[in-house]
mmCIF file of C-alpha atoms in Angstrom:
data_model
loop_
_atom_site.group_PDB
_atom_site.id
_atom_site.type_symbol
_atom_site.label_atom_id
_atom_site.label_comp_id
_atom_site.label_asym_id
_atom_site.label_seq_id
_atom_site.Cartn_x
_atom_site.Cartn_y
_atom_site.Cartn_z
ATOM 1 C CA UNK A 1 0.024 0.010 0.029
ATOM 2 C CA UNK A 2 1.245 3.550 -0.718
ATOM 3 C CA UNK A 3 1.840 5.900 2.269
ATOM 4 C CA UNK A 4 -0.796 8.424 2.956
ATOM 5 C CA UNK A 5 -1.541 11.778 4.524
ATOM 6 C CA UNK A 6 -2.995 12.181 8.027
ATOM 7 C CA UNK A 7 -4.070 15.332 9.715
ATOM 8 C CA UNK A 8 -4.475 15.168 13.546
ATOM 9 C CA UNK A 9 -6.328 17.735 15.724
ATOM 10 C CA UNK A 10 -5.663 16.494 19.182
ATOM 11 C CA UNK A 11 -7.284 18.022 22.382
ATOM 12 C CA UNK A 12 -5.376 18.082 25.655
ATOM 13 C CA UNK A 13 -6.989 15.465 27.913
ATOM 14 C CA UNK A 14 -7.758 13.294 24.914
ATOM 15 C CA UNK A 15 -5.991 10.150 24.131
ATOM 16 C CA UNK A 16 -2.832 12.131 22.917
ATOM 17 C CA UNK A 17 -0.140 10.098 24.785
ATOM 18 C CA UNK A 18 -1.249 6.803 23.241
ATOM 19 C CA UNK A 19 -2.121 8.407 19.896
ATOM 20 C CA UNK A 20 1.440 10.060 19.656
ATOM 21 C CA UNK A 21 3.108 6.524 19.724
ATOM 22 C CA UNK A 22 0.992 5.372 16.822
ATOM 23 C CA UNK A 23 1.384 8.573 14.904
ATOM 24 C CA UNK A 24 5.417 7.959 15.387
ATOM 25 C CA UNK A 25 4.981 4.566 13.905
ATOM 26 C CA UNK A 26 2.845 5.714 10.914
ATOM 27 C CA UNK A 27 5.337 8.540 10.094
ATOM 28 C CA UNK A 28 8.308 5.963 10.312
ATOM 29 C CA UNK A 29 6.455 3.892 7.679
ATOM 30 C CA UNK A 30 6.188 6.729 5.227
ATOM 31 C CA UNK A 31 2.904 8.402 6.119
ATOM 32 C CA UNK A 32 2.932 12.212 6.231
ATOM 33 C CA UNK A 33 1.481 13.174 9.522
ATOM 34 C CA UNK A 34 0.582 16.737 10.402
ATOM 35 C CA UNK A 35 -0.439 17.619 13.888
ATOM 36 C CA UNK A 36 -2.566 21.026 14.463
ATOM 37 C CA UNK A 37 -2.153 21.989 18.141
ATOM 38 C CA UNK A 38 -2.361 24.914 20.493
ATOM 39 C CA UNK A 39 1.094 26.653 21.334
ATOM 40 C CA UNK A 40 0.312 25.939 24.984
ATOM 41 C CA UNK A 41 -0.801 22.510 26.142
ATOM 42 C CA UNK A 42 -0.145 19.857 28.888
ATOM 43 C CA UNK A 43 0.886 17.101 26.969
ATOM 44 C CA UNK A 44 0.796 17.884 23.070
ATOM 45 C CA UNK A 45 4.527 18.606 22.620
ATOM 46 C CA UNK A 46 6.512 18.837 19.233
ATOM 47 C CA UNK A 47 7.888 15.557 17.777
ATOM 48 C CA UNK A 48 10.771 15.170 15.488
ATOM 49 C CA UNK A 49 8.644 12.452 13.502
ATOM 50 C CA UNK A 50 5.547 14.521 13.007
ATOM 51 C CA UNK A 51 4.956 17.928 11.302
ATOM 52 C CA UNK A 52 3.583 20.039 13.850
ATOM 53 C CA UNK A 53 1.405 23.231 13.108
ATOM 54 C CA UNK A 54 0.861 25.367 16.233
ATOM 55 C CA UNK A 55 -1.654 28.089 16.611
ATOM 56 C CA UNK A 56 -1.750 30.676 19.344
ATOM 57 C CA UNK A 57 -3.844 31.030 22.216
ATOM 58 C CA UNK A 58 -4.592 33.750 24.613
ATOM 59 C CA UNK A 59 -2.611 32.399 27.743
ATOM 60 C CA UNK A 60 0.889 31.514 28.445
ATOM 61 C CA UNK A 61 2.258 28.194 29.611
ATOM 62 C CA UNK A 62 2.882 29.679 32.915
ATOM 63 C CA UNK A 63 -0.546 30.841 33.374
ATOM 64 C CA UNK A 64 -1.959 27.504 32.597
ATOM 65 C CA UNK A 65 0.499 25.903 34.853
ATOM 66 C CA UNK A 66 -0.453 28.153 37.716
ATOM 67 C CA UNK A 67 -4.179 27.697 37.164
ATOM 68 C CA UNK A 68 -3.663 23.965 37.438
ATOM 69 C CA UNK A 69 -1.796 24.246 40.829
#
């Protein structure tokens, strides 16, 4: 089968942690994986195997961390 393109728009608190492992494997097998995510998040971080497109949000990482404490 030919490799395909995959667009992923995860949400913090979703199944991102287990999904990221699967996306890394798909990318290693030749699929083009693009992840669209907010600049500030708890778990969604850039990965060397995935193309990350980040969009701005009206708060900083420090503000989010403080709110969670």
